[in-house]
Coordinates of C-alpha atoms in Angstrom, one line a residue:
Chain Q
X1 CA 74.1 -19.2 11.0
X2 CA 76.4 -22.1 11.8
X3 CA 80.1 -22.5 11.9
X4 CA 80.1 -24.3 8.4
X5 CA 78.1 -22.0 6.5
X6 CA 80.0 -18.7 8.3
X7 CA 83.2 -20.7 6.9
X8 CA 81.7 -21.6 3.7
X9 CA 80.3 -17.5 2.9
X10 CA 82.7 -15.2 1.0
X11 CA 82.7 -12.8 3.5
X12 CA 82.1 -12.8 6.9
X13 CA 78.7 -11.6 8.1
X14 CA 77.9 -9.1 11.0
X15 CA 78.5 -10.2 14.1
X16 CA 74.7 -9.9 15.4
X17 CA 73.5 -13.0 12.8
X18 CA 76.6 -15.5 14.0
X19 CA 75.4 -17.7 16.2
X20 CA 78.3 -20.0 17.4
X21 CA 78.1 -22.6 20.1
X22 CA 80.3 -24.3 22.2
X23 CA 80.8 -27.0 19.9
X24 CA 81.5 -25.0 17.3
X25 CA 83.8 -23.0 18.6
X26 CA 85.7 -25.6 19.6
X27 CA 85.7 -27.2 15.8
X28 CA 86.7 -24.1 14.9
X29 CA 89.6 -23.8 17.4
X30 CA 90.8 -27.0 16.6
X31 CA 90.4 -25.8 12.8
X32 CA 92.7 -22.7 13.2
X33 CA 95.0 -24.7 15.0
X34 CA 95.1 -27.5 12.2
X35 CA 95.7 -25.0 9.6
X36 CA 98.4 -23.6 11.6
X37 CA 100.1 -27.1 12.3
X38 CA 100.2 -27.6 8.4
X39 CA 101.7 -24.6 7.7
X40 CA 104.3 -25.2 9.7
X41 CA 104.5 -28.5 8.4
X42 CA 104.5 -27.6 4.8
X43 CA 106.9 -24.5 6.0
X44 CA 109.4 -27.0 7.1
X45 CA 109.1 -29.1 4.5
X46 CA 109.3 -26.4 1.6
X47 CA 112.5 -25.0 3.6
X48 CA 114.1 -28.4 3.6
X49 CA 113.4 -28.6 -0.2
X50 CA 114.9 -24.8 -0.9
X51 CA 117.9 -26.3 1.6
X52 CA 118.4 -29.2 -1.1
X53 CA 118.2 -27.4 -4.2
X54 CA 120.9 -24.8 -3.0
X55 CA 122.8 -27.2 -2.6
X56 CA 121.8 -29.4 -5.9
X57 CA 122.8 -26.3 -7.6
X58 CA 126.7 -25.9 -5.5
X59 CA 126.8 -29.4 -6.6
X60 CA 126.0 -28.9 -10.3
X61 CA 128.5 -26.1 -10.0
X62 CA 131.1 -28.0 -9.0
X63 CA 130.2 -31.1 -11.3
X64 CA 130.1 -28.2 -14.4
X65 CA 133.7 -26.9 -13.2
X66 CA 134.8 -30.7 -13.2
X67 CA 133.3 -31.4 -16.3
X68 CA 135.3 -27.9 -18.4
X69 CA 138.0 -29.0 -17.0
X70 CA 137.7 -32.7 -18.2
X71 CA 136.4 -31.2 -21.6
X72 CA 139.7 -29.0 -21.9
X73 CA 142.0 -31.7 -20.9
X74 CA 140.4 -33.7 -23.6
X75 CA 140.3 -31.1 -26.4
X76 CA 143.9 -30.4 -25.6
X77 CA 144.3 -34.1 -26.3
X78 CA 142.8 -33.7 -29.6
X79 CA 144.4 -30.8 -30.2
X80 CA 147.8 -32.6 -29.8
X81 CA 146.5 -35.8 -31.5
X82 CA 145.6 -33.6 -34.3
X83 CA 148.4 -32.0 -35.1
X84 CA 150.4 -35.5 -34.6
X85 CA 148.2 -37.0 -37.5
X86 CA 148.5 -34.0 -39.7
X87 CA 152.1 -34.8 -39.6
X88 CA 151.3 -38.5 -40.4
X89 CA 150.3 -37.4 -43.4
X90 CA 152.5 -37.3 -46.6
X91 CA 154.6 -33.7 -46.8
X92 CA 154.3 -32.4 -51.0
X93 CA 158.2 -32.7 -51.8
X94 CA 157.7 -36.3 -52.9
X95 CA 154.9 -35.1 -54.9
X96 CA 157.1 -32.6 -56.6
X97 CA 158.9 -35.9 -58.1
X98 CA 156.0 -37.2 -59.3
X99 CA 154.5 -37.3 -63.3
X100 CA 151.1 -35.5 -62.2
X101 CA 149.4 -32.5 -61.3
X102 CA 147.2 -33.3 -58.1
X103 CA 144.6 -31.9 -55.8
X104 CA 143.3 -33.4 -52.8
X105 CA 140.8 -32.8 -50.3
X106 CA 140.9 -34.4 -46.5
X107 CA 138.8 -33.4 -43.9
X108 CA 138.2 -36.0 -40.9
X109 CA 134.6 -35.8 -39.2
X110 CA 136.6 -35.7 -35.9
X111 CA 139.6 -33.8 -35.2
X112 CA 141.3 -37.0 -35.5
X113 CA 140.0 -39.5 -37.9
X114 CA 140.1 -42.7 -40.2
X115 CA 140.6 -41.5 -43.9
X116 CA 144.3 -41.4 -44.6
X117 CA 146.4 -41.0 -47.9
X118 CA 150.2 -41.2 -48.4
X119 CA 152.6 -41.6 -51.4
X120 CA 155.2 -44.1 -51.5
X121 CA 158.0 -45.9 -53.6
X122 CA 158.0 -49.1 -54.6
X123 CA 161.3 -51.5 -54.6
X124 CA 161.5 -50.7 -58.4
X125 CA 161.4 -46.9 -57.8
X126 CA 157.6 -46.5 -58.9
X127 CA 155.5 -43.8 -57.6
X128 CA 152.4 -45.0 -55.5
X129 CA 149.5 -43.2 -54.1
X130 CA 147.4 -45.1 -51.4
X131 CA 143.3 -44.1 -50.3
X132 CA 142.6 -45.7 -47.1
X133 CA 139.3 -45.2 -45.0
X134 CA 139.5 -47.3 -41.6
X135 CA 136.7 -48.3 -40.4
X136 CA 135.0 -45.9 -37.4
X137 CA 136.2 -42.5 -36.7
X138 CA 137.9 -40.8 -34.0
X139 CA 140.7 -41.2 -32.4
X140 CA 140.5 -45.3 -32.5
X141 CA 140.4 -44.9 -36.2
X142 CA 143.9 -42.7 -36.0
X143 CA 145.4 -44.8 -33.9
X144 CA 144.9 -48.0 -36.6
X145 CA 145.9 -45.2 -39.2
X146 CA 149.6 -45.1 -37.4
X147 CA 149.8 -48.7 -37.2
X148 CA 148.8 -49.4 -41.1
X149 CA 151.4 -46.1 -42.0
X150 CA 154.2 -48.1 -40.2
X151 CA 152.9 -51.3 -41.9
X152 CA 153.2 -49.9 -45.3
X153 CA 156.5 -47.9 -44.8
X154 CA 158.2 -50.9 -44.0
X155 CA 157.0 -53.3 -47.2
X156 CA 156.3 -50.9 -49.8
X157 CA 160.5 -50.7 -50.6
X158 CA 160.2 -54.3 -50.8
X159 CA 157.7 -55.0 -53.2
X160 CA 156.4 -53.3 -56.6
X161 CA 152.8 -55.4 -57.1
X162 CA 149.6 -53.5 -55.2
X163 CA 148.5 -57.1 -54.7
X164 CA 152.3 -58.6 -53.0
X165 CA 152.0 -55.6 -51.0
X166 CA 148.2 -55.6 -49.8
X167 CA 148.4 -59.3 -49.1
X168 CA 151.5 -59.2 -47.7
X169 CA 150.4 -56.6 -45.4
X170 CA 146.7 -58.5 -44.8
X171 CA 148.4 -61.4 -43.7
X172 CA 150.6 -60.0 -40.9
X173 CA 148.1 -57.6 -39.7
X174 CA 144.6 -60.1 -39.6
X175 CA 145.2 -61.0 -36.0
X176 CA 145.4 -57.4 -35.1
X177 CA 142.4 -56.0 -37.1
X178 CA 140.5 -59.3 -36.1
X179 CA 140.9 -58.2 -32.4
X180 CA 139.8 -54.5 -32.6
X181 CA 137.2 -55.8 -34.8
X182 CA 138.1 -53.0 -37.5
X183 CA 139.5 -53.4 -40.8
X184 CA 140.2 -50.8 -43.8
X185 CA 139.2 -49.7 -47.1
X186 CA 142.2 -49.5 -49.4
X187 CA 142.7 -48.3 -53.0
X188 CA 146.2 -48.5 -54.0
X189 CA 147.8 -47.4 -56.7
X190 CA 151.5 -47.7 -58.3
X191 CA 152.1 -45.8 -61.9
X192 CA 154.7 -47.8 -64.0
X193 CA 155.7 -46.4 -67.4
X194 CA 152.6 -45.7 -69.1
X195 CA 150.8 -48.0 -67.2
X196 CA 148.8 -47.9 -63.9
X197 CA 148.7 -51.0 -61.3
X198 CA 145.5 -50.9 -59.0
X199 CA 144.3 -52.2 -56.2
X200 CA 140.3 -51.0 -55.1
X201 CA 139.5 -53.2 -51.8
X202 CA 136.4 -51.1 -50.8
X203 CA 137.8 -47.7 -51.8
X204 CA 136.8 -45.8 -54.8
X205 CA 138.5 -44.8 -58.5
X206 CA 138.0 -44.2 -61.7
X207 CA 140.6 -43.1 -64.6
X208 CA 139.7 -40.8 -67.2
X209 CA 141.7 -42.3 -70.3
X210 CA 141.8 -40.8 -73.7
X211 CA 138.4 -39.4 -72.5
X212 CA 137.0 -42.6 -71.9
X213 CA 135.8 -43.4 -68.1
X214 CA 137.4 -46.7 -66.6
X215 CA 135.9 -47.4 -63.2
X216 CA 138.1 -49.4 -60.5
X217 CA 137.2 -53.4 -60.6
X218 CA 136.8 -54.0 -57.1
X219 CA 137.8 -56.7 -54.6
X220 CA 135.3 -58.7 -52.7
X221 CA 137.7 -58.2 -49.7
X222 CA 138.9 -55.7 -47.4
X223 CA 142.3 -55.5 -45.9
X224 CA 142.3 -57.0 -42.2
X225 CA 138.8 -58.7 -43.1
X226 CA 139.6 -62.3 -43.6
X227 CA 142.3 -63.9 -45.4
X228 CA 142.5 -64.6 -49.1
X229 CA 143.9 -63.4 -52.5
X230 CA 143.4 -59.9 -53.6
X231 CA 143.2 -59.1 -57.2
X232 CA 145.4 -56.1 -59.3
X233 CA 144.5 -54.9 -62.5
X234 CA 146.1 -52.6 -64.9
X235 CA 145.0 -49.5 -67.6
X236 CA 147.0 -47.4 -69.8
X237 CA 147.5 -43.8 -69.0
X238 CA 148.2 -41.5 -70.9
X239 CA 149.5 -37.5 -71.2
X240 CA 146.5 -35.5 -69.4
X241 CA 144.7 -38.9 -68.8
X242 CA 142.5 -38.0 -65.5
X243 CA 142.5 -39.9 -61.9
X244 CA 139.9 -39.8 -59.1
X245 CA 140.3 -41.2 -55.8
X246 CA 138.2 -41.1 -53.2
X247 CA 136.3 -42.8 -49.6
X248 CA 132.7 -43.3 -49.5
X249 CA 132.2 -40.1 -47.3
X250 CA 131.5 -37.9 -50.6
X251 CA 129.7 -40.9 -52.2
X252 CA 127.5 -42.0 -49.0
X253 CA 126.7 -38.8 -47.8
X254 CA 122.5 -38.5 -47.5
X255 CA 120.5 -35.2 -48.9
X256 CA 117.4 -34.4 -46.7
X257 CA 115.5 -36.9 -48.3
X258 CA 118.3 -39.7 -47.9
X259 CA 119.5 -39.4 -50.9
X260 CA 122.2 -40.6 -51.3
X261 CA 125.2 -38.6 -53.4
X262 CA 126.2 -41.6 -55.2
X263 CA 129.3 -42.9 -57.4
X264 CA 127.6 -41.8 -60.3
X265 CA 127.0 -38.3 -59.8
X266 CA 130.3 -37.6 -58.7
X267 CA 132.3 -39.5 -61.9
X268 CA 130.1 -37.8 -64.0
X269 CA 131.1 -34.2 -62.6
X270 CA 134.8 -35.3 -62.9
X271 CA 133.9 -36.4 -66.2
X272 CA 131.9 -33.1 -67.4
X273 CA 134.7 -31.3 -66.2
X274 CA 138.0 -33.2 -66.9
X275 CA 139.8 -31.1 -69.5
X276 CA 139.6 -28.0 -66.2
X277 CA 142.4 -27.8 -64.1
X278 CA 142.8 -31.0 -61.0
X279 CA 142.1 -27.7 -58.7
X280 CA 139.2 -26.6 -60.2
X281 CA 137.9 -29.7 -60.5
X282 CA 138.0 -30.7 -57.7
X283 CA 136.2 -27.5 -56.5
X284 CA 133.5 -28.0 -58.6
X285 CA 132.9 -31.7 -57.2
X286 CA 133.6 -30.1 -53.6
X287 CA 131.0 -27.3 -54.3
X288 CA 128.1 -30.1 -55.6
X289 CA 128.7 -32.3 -52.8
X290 CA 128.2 -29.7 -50.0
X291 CA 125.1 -27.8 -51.8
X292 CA 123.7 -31.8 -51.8
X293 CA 124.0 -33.1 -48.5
X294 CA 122.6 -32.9 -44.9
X295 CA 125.5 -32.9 -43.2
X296 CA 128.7 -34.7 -43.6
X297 CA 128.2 -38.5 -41.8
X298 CA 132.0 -39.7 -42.2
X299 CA 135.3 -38.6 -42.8
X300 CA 136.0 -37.4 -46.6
X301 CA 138.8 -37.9 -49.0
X302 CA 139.2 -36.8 -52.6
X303 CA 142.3 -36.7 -54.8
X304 CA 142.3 -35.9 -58.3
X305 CA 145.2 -36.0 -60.2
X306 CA 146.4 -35.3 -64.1
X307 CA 149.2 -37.0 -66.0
Chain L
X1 CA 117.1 -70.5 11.7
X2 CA 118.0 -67.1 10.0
X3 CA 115.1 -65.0 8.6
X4 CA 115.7 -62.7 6.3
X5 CA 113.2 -59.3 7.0
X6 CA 111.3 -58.8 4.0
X7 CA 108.8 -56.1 2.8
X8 CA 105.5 -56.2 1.1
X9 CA 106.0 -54.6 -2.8
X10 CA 103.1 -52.7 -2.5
X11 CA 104.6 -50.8 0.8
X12 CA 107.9 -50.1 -1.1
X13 CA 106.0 -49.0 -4.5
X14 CA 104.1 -46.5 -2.9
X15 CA 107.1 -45.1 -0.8
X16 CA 108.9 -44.6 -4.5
X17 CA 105.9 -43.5 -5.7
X18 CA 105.8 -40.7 -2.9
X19 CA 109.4 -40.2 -3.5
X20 CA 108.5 -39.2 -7.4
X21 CA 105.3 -37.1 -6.6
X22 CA 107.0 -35.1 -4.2
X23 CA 109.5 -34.9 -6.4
X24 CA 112.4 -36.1 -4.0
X25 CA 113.7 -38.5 -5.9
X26 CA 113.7 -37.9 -9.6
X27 CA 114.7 -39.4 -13.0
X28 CA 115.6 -43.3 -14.6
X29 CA 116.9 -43.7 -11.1
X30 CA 113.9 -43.9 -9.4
X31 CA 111.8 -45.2 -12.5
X32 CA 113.6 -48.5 -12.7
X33 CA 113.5 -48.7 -9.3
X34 CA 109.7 -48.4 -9.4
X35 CA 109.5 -50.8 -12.8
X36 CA 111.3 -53.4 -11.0
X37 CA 108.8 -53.9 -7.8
X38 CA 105.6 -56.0 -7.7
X39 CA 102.8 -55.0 -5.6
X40 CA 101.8 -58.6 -4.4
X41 CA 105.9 -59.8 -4.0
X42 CA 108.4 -59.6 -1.2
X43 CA 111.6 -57.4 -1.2
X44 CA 114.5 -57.9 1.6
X45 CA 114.6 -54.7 3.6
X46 CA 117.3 -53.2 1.7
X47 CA 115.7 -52.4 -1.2
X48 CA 113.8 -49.9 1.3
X49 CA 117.1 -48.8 2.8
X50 CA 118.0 -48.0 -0.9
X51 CA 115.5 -45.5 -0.9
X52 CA 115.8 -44.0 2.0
X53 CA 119.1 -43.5 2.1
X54 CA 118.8 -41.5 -1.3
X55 CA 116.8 -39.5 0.7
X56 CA 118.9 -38.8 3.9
X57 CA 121.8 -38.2 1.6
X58 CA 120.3 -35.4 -0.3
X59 CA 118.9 -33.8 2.5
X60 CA 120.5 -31.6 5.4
X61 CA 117.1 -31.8 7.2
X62 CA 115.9 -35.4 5.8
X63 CA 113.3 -35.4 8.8
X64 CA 110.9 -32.8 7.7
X65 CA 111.1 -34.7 4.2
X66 CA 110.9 -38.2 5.3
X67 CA 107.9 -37.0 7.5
X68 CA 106.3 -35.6 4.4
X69 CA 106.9 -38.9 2.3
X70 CA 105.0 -41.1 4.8
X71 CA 102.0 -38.0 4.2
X72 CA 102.0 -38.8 0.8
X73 CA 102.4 -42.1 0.8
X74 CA 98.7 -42.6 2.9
X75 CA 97.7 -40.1 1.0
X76 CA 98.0 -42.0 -2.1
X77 CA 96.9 -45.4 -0.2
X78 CA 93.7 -43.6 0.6
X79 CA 93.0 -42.0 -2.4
X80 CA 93.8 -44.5 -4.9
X81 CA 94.5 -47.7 -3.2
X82 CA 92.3 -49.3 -1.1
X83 CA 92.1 -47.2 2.0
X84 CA 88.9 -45.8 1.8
X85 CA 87.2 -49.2 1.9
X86 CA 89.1 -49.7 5.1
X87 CA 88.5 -47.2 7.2
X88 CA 86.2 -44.2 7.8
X89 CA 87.4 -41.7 10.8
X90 CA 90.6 -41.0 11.3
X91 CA 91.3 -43.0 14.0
X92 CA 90.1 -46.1 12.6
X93 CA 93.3 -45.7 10.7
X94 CA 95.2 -45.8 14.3
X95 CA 93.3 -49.4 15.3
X96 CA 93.9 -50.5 11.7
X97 CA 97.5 -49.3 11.7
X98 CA 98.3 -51.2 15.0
X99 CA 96.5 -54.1 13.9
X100 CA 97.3 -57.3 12.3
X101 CA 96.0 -56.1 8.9
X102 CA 98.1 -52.7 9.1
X103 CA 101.4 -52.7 9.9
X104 CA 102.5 -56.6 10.5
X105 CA 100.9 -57.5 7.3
X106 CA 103.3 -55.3 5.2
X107 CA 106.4 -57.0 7.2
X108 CA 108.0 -60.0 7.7
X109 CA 110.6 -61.7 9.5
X110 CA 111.8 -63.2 13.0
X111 CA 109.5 -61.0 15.7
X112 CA 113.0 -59.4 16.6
X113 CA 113.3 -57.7 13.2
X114 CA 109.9 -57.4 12.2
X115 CA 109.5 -55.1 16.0
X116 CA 105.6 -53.4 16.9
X117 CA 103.9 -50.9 16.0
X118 CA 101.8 -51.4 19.0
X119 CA 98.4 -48.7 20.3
X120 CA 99.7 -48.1 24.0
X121 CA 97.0 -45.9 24.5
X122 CA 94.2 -43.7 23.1
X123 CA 91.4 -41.5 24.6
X124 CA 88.9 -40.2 21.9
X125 CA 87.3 -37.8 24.0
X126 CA 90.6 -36.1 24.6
X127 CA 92.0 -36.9 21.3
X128 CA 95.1 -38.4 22.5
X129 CA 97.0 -41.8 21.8
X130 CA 100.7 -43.2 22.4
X131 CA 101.9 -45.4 20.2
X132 CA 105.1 -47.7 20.4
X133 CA 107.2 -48.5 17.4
X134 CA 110.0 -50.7 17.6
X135 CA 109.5 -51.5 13.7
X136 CA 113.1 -51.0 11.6
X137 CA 111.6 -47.6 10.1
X138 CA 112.5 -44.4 10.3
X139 CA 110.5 -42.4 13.0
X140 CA 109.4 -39.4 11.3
X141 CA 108.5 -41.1 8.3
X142 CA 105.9 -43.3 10.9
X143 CA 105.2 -40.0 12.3
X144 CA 104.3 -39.0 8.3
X145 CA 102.4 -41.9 7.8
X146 CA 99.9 -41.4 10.9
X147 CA 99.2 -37.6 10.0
X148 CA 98.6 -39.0 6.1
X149 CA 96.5 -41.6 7.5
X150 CA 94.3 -40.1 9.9
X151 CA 93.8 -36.4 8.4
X152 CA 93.0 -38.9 5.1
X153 CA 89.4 -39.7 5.7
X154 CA 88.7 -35.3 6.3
X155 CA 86.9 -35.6 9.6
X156 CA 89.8 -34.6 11.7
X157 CA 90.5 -30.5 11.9
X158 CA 93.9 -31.0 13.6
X159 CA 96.6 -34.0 13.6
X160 CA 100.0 -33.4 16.0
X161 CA 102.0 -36.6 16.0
X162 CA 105.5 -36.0 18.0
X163 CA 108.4 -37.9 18.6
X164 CA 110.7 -36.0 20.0
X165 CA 113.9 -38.0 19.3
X166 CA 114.7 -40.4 16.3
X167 CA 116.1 -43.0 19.1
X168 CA 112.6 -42.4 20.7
X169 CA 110.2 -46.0 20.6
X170 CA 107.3 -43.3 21.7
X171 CA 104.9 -41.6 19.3
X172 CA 102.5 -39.1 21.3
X173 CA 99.5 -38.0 19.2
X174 CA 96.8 -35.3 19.4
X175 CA 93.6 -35.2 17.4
X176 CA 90.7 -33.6 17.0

């Protein structure tokens, strides 16, 4: 038998039928010794490789520990951001003054976000109730959100006309939405005696009146788009007349099969349930929209209120 | 006139492409690295040093690994590129390596940068050659690439290439 079939057998044979010569025995030698160089080689190596990966994994430890504490400092931020746009936000004892019964709903996809209402006065003492939706989300979004509060807190007790007041407002702000590249959905509304003055710039509303549904004429336009004339219209209102504001987050909002929940569906809940109470309503249309969709894709805002 | 020392794509692709079997180098890094070399252009030396010094940066003891990259990479060039044409014993791939067709055609640049990778000596009855390297490459990885190339063609039971300090021009190696 020679060396290559003895190495080749699955087990070795009796010593008597191995006939080895010199050569051989040398090959084989040189063999062992091969085989014992690469296992050191691959010894080292693999040792050098478990060497790294210890310390790939201290490193990911560290860069973890780094990371929580980047993540809490941040959340913290948030937190504090938050609470400092919650309080941006119009406080109820205005409300109280006001010639309706109202429920809202505001939830931003973010802790901070882009959908913002408020009530305000108008230089004539009118009551007015602005929708906005900023384009984006996040804490960009809540930043503009300040910025247009400010905007509006300082005209609105100048003028009485949505239309003075959003173009007024358009103009001296284009520069600055024309440099972030953002610019924001508005529906504004003031309520005069018996009559309601409206502004719709890309938001959403419809008024319930005498049980007839009036959707909101639109504007071609957003405010801090591009410049030009906005348009205001008006509609009578009535005692227990019904309005609905609201973003496109509700309306926009996709089922599994991209649906979408669309304008229609929710006026004609409002509508089917108008002569309910603005709370219940408003749970009802709250209800339907998250047994519809996915998942919600943008901030949301819904007000409903009753004269 | 100033020279800049360049190296062959192919050489650096198949150093990455050690890198990523092995698995010393992973991820996009690596991958765009690899997407961005030609096989048949030239790359300024430093797009090698990039490489390697991914390498001796993750590694306490780079030489064991570096060593095993220059394994791989002949490995591969038998294998699947065209070594096997080339040579047939695994000392042909010593001649070749020290010839004009081996290292110096994967290098170039003013004779200063480019160095030698020159066959001092070799007895094949004894199965033992020097080798000199004054090339810009790391030492262990050459020492890698001789054990990949000559254990490559199978005939050789037992490969020892030593050089026994990084500073070291001297390669001793035992075959057999």
């Amino acid at each position: 038998m020679k060396l290559d079939e003895f190495l080749e057998s699955r087990t070795p044979l009796l010593p008597g039928n191995f006939n080895l010569t010199h050569e051989e025995l040398v090959k084989f030698f040189w063999k062992y010794k091969g085989l014992q160089l690469d296992f050191e080689r691959n010894n080292t190596f693999w040792k050098a490789t478990n060497e790294n990966l210890t310390l790939a994994y201290k490193k990911l430890d560290e860069q973890e520990k780094e990371l929580e504490h980047v993540y809490r400092l941040i959340q913290e931020d948030l937190n504090v951001a938050h609470g400092i746009q919650k309080a941006l936000f119009p406080t109820f004892s205005r409300e109280k003054n006001m010639p309706f019964e109202l429920a809202f709903y505001n939830k931003q996809l973010d802790q901070v976000g882009g959908d913002y209402f408020d009530f305000f006065t108008t230089r004539q003492g009118y009551n007015a109730i602005g929708v906005f939706d900023i384009s984006g989300h996040g804490v960009s979004a809540a930043l503009i959100m300040a910025y247009l509060k400010s905007q509006f807190m300082l005209i609105m007790e100048n003028l009485d006309s949505p239309r003075e007041i959003i173009e007024h407002i358009n103009n001296i702000s284009l520069p600055f939405f024309k440099r972030i590249k953002r610019y924001v959905a508005v529906n504004l509304v003031v309520f005069m005696n018996n009559v309601i003055s409206y502004l719709c710039a890309g938001g959403f509303g419809m008024l319930i009146h005498d049980g007839k549904i009036h959707t909101f004429k639109k504007n071609h336009n957003f405010l801090g788009l591009r410049k030009g004339s906005f348009s205001e219209y008006t509609l009578p209102v009535l005692h227990n007349d019904l309005l609905v504001l609201y973003t496109d987050g509700i309306v926009e909002a996709q089922d599994e099969f991209q649906n979408d929940y669309s304008v229609k569906r929710l006026n004609k809940l409002a509508y089917q349930h108008r002569n309910k109470r603005v709370s219940e309503i408003l749970n009802i249309c709250l209800q339907d929209y998250i047994a519809f969709r996915r998942y919600d894709q943008d901030d949301i805002t819904l007000l409903i209120l009753r004269f | 006139m100033c020279q800049t020392l360049e190296v062959f794509g192919a050489l650096v692709m198949g150093y990455a492409q050690a890198c990523l079997n092995l698995n010393i180098i992973a991820g996009k890094k690596v991958t765009n690295f690899l997407n961005e070399i030609q096989p048949t252009s030239w790359y300024p030396l430093s797009r090698w040093s990039e490489l390697e010094k991914i390498v001796l940066q993750s590694y306490t003891n780079a030489d064991a690994i570096l060593t095993r990259v220059g394994m791989e990479m002949m490995f591969s060039w038998y294998n699947y590129g065209p070594g096997k044409g080339i040579i047939n014993r695994g000392v042909d791939f010593l001649h070749f390596q020290t010839s004009s067709e081996g290292y110096a055609s994967v290098i170039k640049g003013t004779s200063d940068q480019v160095g030698n990778f020159e066959l001092k000596s070799i007895n094949e009855d004894d199965g033992k050659a020097v080798v000199q390297s004054t090339t810009p490459f790391n030492r262990k990885m050459e020492c890698g690439v001789l054990i990949g190339g000559m254990k490559a063609p199978g005939d050789l039971d037992y490969v020892d290439v030593v050089n026994n300090s990084n500073n070291s021009d001297i390669i001793t190696i035992e075959f057999h």
